[in-house]
Short mmCIF file of C-alpha atoms and ligand atoms in Angstrom, two decimals:
data_model
loop_
_atom_site.label_atom_id
_atom_site.label_comp_id
_atom_site.label_asym_id
_atom_site.label_seq_id
_atom_site.Cartn_x
_atom_site.Cartn_y
_atom_site.Cartn_z
CA MET A 1 91.84 88.46 130.94
CA LEU A 2 91.24 87.57 127.30
CA ILE A 3 88.73 89.28 125.01
CA ASP A 4 87.35 88.15 121.68
CA SER A 5 87.02 91.62 120.17
CA HIS A 6 85.05 90.48 117.10
CA CYS A 7 82.61 87.60 116.67
CA HIS A 8 79.13 87.11 115.26
CA LEU A 9 77.15 85.19 117.87
CA GLN A 10 73.95 86.22 116.08
CA ASP A 11 74.96 84.18 113.02
CA ARG A 12 72.59 81.40 112.01
CA LYS A 13 75.33 78.85 112.76
CA PHE A 14 74.91 79.64 116.46
CA GLY A 15 71.55 79.80 118.12
CA GLU A 16 70.69 76.26 119.17
CA ASP A 17 73.83 75.96 121.27
CA MET A 18 74.65 79.61 121.99
CA ALA A 19 74.72 79.06 125.76
CA ASP A 20 77.26 76.22 125.27
CA VAL A 21 79.36 78.37 122.94
CA ILE A 22 79.51 81.18 125.50
CA GLY A 23 80.17 78.64 128.27
CA ARG A 24 83.13 77.12 126.38
CA ALA A 25 84.54 80.60 125.82
CA THR A 26 84.40 81.34 129.53
CA GLU A 27 86.04 77.97 130.29
CA SER A 28 88.88 78.74 127.93
CA GLY A 29 89.54 82.02 129.75
CA VAL A 30 87.59 84.49 127.61
CA THR A 31 86.37 87.26 129.93
CA ALA A 32 84.36 89.19 127.32
CA MET A 33 83.14 88.91 123.72
CA VAL A 34 81.99 91.61 121.33
CA THR A 35 79.31 90.43 118.91
CA ILE A 36 79.40 92.51 115.75
CA GLY A 37 76.41 93.66 113.67
CA TYR A 38 76.58 93.51 109.85
CA ASP A 39 73.09 94.57 108.80
CA MET A 40 70.01 95.94 110.56
CA PRO A 41 68.52 92.61 111.78
CA SER A 42 71.92 91.33 113.01
CA SER A 43 72.51 94.64 114.81
CA ARG A 44 69.20 94.41 116.66
CA ARG A 45 69.92 90.76 117.47
CA ALA A 46 73.43 91.61 118.74
CA ILE A 47 71.87 93.87 121.37
CA GLU A 48 69.42 91.15 122.45
CA ILE A 49 72.29 88.67 122.93
CA ALA A 50 74.42 91.22 124.80
CA ASP A 51 71.49 92.11 127.05
CA ALA A 52 71.02 88.41 127.87
CA HIS A 53 74.70 87.66 128.64
CA GLU A 54 76.75 89.72 131.04
CA ASN A 55 80.10 89.15 129.30
CA VAL A 56 78.83 89.88 125.78
CA TYR A 57 78.88 93.38 124.24
CA ALA A 58 77.39 94.48 120.92
CA THR A 59 78.13 96.71 117.95
CA VAL A 60 75.63 97.97 115.38
CA GLY A 61 76.33 98.67 111.72
CA VAL A 62 75.88 97.71 108.09
CA HIS A 63 78.71 95.80 106.34
CA PRO A 64 79.92 97.00 102.92
CA HIS A 65 78.40 93.85 101.39
CA ASP A 66 74.98 95.11 102.50
CA ALA A 67 75.65 98.81 101.87
CA LYS A 68 73.03 98.93 99.12
CA THR A 69 70.32 98.09 101.66
CA LEU A 70 71.07 101.05 103.99
CA THR A 71 68.28 103.64 104.04
CA THR A 72 68.08 107.05 105.71
CA SER A 73 65.77 105.67 108.37
CA ASP A 74 68.33 102.89 109.05
CA GLY A 75 70.90 105.57 109.81
CA GLU A 76 68.48 107.08 112.31
CA GLU A 77 67.75 103.68 113.82
CA LEU A 78 71.48 102.93 114.17
CA ALA A 79 71.90 106.13 116.15
CA ARG A 80 68.99 105.07 118.36
CA LEU A 81 70.33 101.52 118.82
CA ALA A 82 73.73 102.98 119.70
CA GLU A 83 72.19 104.46 122.85
CA SER A 84 71.63 100.96 124.21
CA PRO A 85 73.95 100.43 127.20
CA LYS A 86 75.74 97.32 125.85
CA VAL A 87 76.49 98.88 122.43
CA VAL A 88 80.20 99.73 122.34
CA ALA A 89 80.89 100.66 118.68
CA ILE A 90 79.54 101.26 115.19
CA GLY A 91 80.49 98.43 112.82
CA GLU A 92 81.38 96.53 110.98
CA ILE A 93 81.55 99.15 108.28
CA GLY A 94 84.02 99.86 105.50
CA LEU A 95 84.77 99.07 101.88
CA ASP A 96 85.12 95.70 100.14
CA PHE A 97 86.27 96.01 96.54
CA PHE A 98 87.16 92.30 96.42
CA ARG A 99 83.65 90.90 96.37
CA ASN A 100 81.84 94.12 95.39
CA LEU A 101 78.51 92.76 96.65
CA SER A 102 77.23 96.35 96.75
CA PRO A 103 78.10 98.99 94.12
CA ARG A 104 81.11 101.10 95.12
CA GLU A 105 79.10 104.33 95.31
CA ASP A 106 76.70 102.68 97.75
CA GLN A 107 79.62 101.39 99.83
CA TYR A 108 81.12 104.89 100.06
CA LEU A 109 77.77 106.43 101.02
CA ALA A 110 77.04 103.84 103.71
CA PHE A 111 80.61 104.05 105.07
CA ARG A 112 80.55 107.85 105.34
CA GLU A 113 77.03 107.97 106.73
CA GLN A 114 77.86 105.47 109.48
CA LEU A 115 81.09 107.27 110.37
CA ALA A 116 78.93 110.36 110.84
CA VAL A 117 76.66 108.34 113.15
CA ALA A 118 79.72 107.20 115.13
CA ARG A 119 80.83 110.82 115.55
CA ALA A 120 77.33 111.89 116.57
CA VAL A 121 77.03 109.20 119.25
CA ASN A 122 80.72 109.36 120.19
CA LEU A 123 81.54 105.68 119.64
CA PRO A 124 84.58 104.00 118.04
CA VAL A 125 84.26 102.14 114.72
CA VAL A 126 84.97 98.56 113.60
CA ILE A 127 86.40 98.58 110.08
CA HIS A 128 86.22 95.95 107.34
CA SER A 129 88.72 96.67 104.55
CA ARG A 130 89.38 94.40 101.62
CA ASP A 131 91.15 95.33 98.38
CA ALA A 132 90.41 98.97 99.17
CA ASP A 133 93.22 99.98 101.49
CA GLU A 134 94.02 103.37 99.97
CA GLU A 135 90.33 104.29 99.73
CA VAL A 136 89.58 103.20 103.32
CA TYR A 137 92.59 105.07 104.62
CA GLU A 138 91.50 108.31 102.92
CA VAL A 139 87.99 108.11 104.37
CA LEU A 140 89.29 107.27 107.86
CA ALA A 141 91.86 110.06 107.74
CA GLU A 142 88.97 112.50 107.11
CA HIS A 143 87.04 110.90 109.98
CA ALA A 144 90.02 111.25 112.34
CA GLU A 145 90.45 114.87 111.34
CA GLU A 146 86.77 115.64 111.93
CA LEU A 147 87.09 114.04 115.36
CA GLY A 148 90.25 115.92 116.18
CA ALA A 149 90.91 113.14 118.67
CA PRO A 150 93.76 113.37 121.16
CA GLU A 151 96.72 111.20 120.19
CA ASP A 152 96.34 108.58 122.90
CA ARG A 153 92.71 107.85 122.15
CA LEU A 154 91.68 104.79 120.13
CA ILE A 155 88.98 105.75 117.63
CA GLY A 156 88.50 102.36 115.99
CA VAL A 157 89.88 98.98 115.00
CA MET A 158 90.95 97.45 111.69
CA HIS A 159 89.21 94.08 111.90
CA CYS A 160 91.19 91.06 110.64
CA TYR A 161 93.48 93.52 108.93
CA PRO A 162 95.12 92.06 105.82
CA GLY A 163 97.66 94.87 105.23
CA ASP A 164 101.40 94.82 105.84
CA LEU A 165 103.38 96.43 108.66
CA PRO A 166 103.87 99.91 107.14
CA GLN A 167 100.14 100.04 106.31
CA SER A 168 99.26 98.91 109.85
CA LEU A 169 101.47 101.55 111.42
CA ARG A 170 99.77 104.18 109.29
CA TYR A 171 96.39 103.25 110.82
CA ILE A 172 97.88 103.16 114.30
CA ARG A 173 99.04 106.75 113.80
CA LEU A 174 95.43 107.68 112.93
CA GLY A 175 94.26 106.22 116.25
CA PHE A 176 93.25 102.72 115.17
CA ALA A 177 94.04 99.36 116.74
CA ILE A 178 95.01 96.41 114.52
CA SER A 179 93.04 93.23 115.12
CA ILE A 180 94.66 89.82 114.61
CA ALA A 181 92.40 86.87 113.73
CA GLY A 182 92.69 83.11 113.07
CA PRO A 183 94.40 83.38 109.67
CA VAL A 184 97.64 84.39 111.44
CA THR A 185 97.94 80.67 112.30
CA TYR A 186 97.84 79.58 108.62
CA ALA A 187 101.16 78.56 107.04
CA LYS A 188 101.03 81.17 104.26
CA SER A 189 100.24 84.18 106.42
CA ASN A 190 103.72 85.74 106.40
CA VAL A 191 102.49 89.31 106.07
CA THR A 192 100.04 89.05 108.97
CA ARG A 193 102.66 87.25 111.08
CA ALA A 194 105.07 90.12 110.55
CA VAL A 195 102.34 92.53 111.68
CA ALA A 196 101.38 90.42 114.71
CA GLY A 197 105.02 90.15 115.71
CA ALA A 198 105.77 93.86 115.57
CA VAL A 199 102.70 95.98 116.33
CA PRO A 200 102.75 97.24 119.94
CA LEU A 201 100.29 95.34 122.14
CA THR A 202 98.84 98.70 123.21
CA SER A 203 97.49 98.91 119.63
CA MET A 204 96.59 95.26 119.12
CA THR A 205 93.38 93.33 119.67
CA VAL A 206 92.67 89.64 119.01
CA GLU A 207 89.48 88.20 117.57
CA THR A 208 87.87 85.11 116.07
CA ASP A 209 85.36 86.57 113.57
CA ALA A 210 83.43 83.42 114.56
CA PRO A 211 81.73 81.53 112.96
CA TYR A 212 84.22 82.44 110.20
CA LEU A 213 88.04 82.18 109.97
CA PRO A 214 88.77 79.18 112.22
CA PRO A 215 92.42 78.94 113.35
CA GLN A 216 94.56 76.12 111.92
CA ARG A 217 93.78 73.63 114.74
CA VAL A 218 90.06 73.62 113.87
CA ARG A 219 90.25 74.58 110.20
CA GLY A 220 87.14 73.58 108.26
CA GLN A 221 84.98 73.70 111.40
CA ARG A 222 82.61 76.35 112.71
CA ASN A 223 84.74 78.87 114.60
CA GLU A 224 83.73 80.06 118.09
CA PRO A 225 84.97 82.64 120.63
CA ALA A 226 86.80 80.00 122.77
CA ASN A 227 89.30 79.72 119.89
CA VAL A 228 90.53 83.29 120.35
CA ARG A 229 92.94 81.57 122.72
CA ASP A 230 94.65 79.96 119.69
CA VAL A 231 95.20 83.43 118.24
CA ALA A 232 96.63 84.87 121.47
CA GLU A 233 98.86 81.80 121.96
CA PHE A 234 100.17 82.06 118.42
CA VAL A 235 100.90 85.77 118.77
CA ALA A 236 102.71 85.06 122.05
CA GLN A 237 104.89 82.44 120.32
CA LEU A 238 105.67 84.82 117.44
CA ARG A 239 106.75 87.53 119.86
CA GLY A 240 108.52 85.28 122.34
CA THR A 241 106.24 86.75 125.02
CA PRO A 242 104.31 84.80 127.69
CA TYR A 243 100.73 83.95 126.67
CA GLU A 244 99.38 85.72 129.76
CA THR A 245 101.01 88.99 128.69
CA VAL A 246 99.46 88.89 125.21
CA ALA A 247 96.04 87.91 126.59
CA GLU A 248 96.11 90.63 129.24
CA GLU A 249 97.58 93.43 127.11
CA THR A 250 95.26 92.83 124.12
CA ALA A 251 92.31 92.69 126.55
CA LYS A 252 93.41 96.04 127.97
CA THR A 253 93.61 97.51 124.46
CA THR A 254 90.14 96.16 123.64
CA SER A 255 88.75 97.55 126.90
CA ARG A 256 90.26 100.94 126.21
CA LEU A 257 88.96 100.93 122.62
CA PHE A 258 85.40 99.95 123.52
CA GLY A 259 85.27 101.60 126.94
CA LEU A 260 84.87 98.27 128.76
CA THR A 261 87.54 99.11 131.34
CA THR A 262 85.45 99.30 134.46
CA SER A 263 82.96 96.53 133.86
CA VAL A 264 85.46 93.97 132.52
CA ALA A 265 88.07 94.70 135.18
CA GLU A 266 85.44 94.27 137.88
CA ARG A 267 84.38 90.97 136.44
CA ALA A 268 87.94 89.70 136.02
CA GLY A 269 88.62 90.61 139.63
CA GLY A 270 85.57 88.74 140.87
CA ALA A 271 86.02 85.37 142.58
CA ARG A 272 85.22 82.50 140.21
NI1 NI B 1 83.21 90.03 110.98
#
């Protein structure tokens, strides 16, 4: 088992060869992929792709970059889209004070509104956080409190999380998983390496963020879900753990987070 917990198959850079991309992922051992929405059109498209491919799941949400575009009717549509059987989370949502492509007030509004949708439809959340760690933490702490979730339940994931180990552990205590992406393989990623080496696998997922963030081996190229193997292999090396353990344990965490347990386990157990 190996799951790419975060990719964007609906990106323009895929399309022509999407079937090949999904085929290569399967060949490299990827048992499931979660294609992540970032605005309304990409959320609708994520569902279409998931409906067409058995091992692809979808999330729906509006990224902080596009927060200024979110309308009240979009919030209602997100709640409707979330009912679709292959939709496993709301995201990616959050705050990005690095690029500030939407005004901060709009980012806050969109973030809070979509967390409310997630609570209403009882789905976990996929979080994008950049240069806004304290602010994101505060909002998510409120969300966790509103949920009053039991301690062993995962309520979301910090996607390609750039924070350090103490910051990561703080999110884990709130009920979040920490997701490790391709940049862990870059020479200068000491902080992320420390996180990937220490966070319990029961709170860790791996991802590509394809077509973005290619791992070192394919740096400069379009990234794709097959390359999540590079991430899992690198994490295994860092931890001195067999690759199979990291692949299997992070897949279990992802399944638990997104509620894939039954369907993915059945598929992995199937003869092929
Ligand atoms: Ni992403």
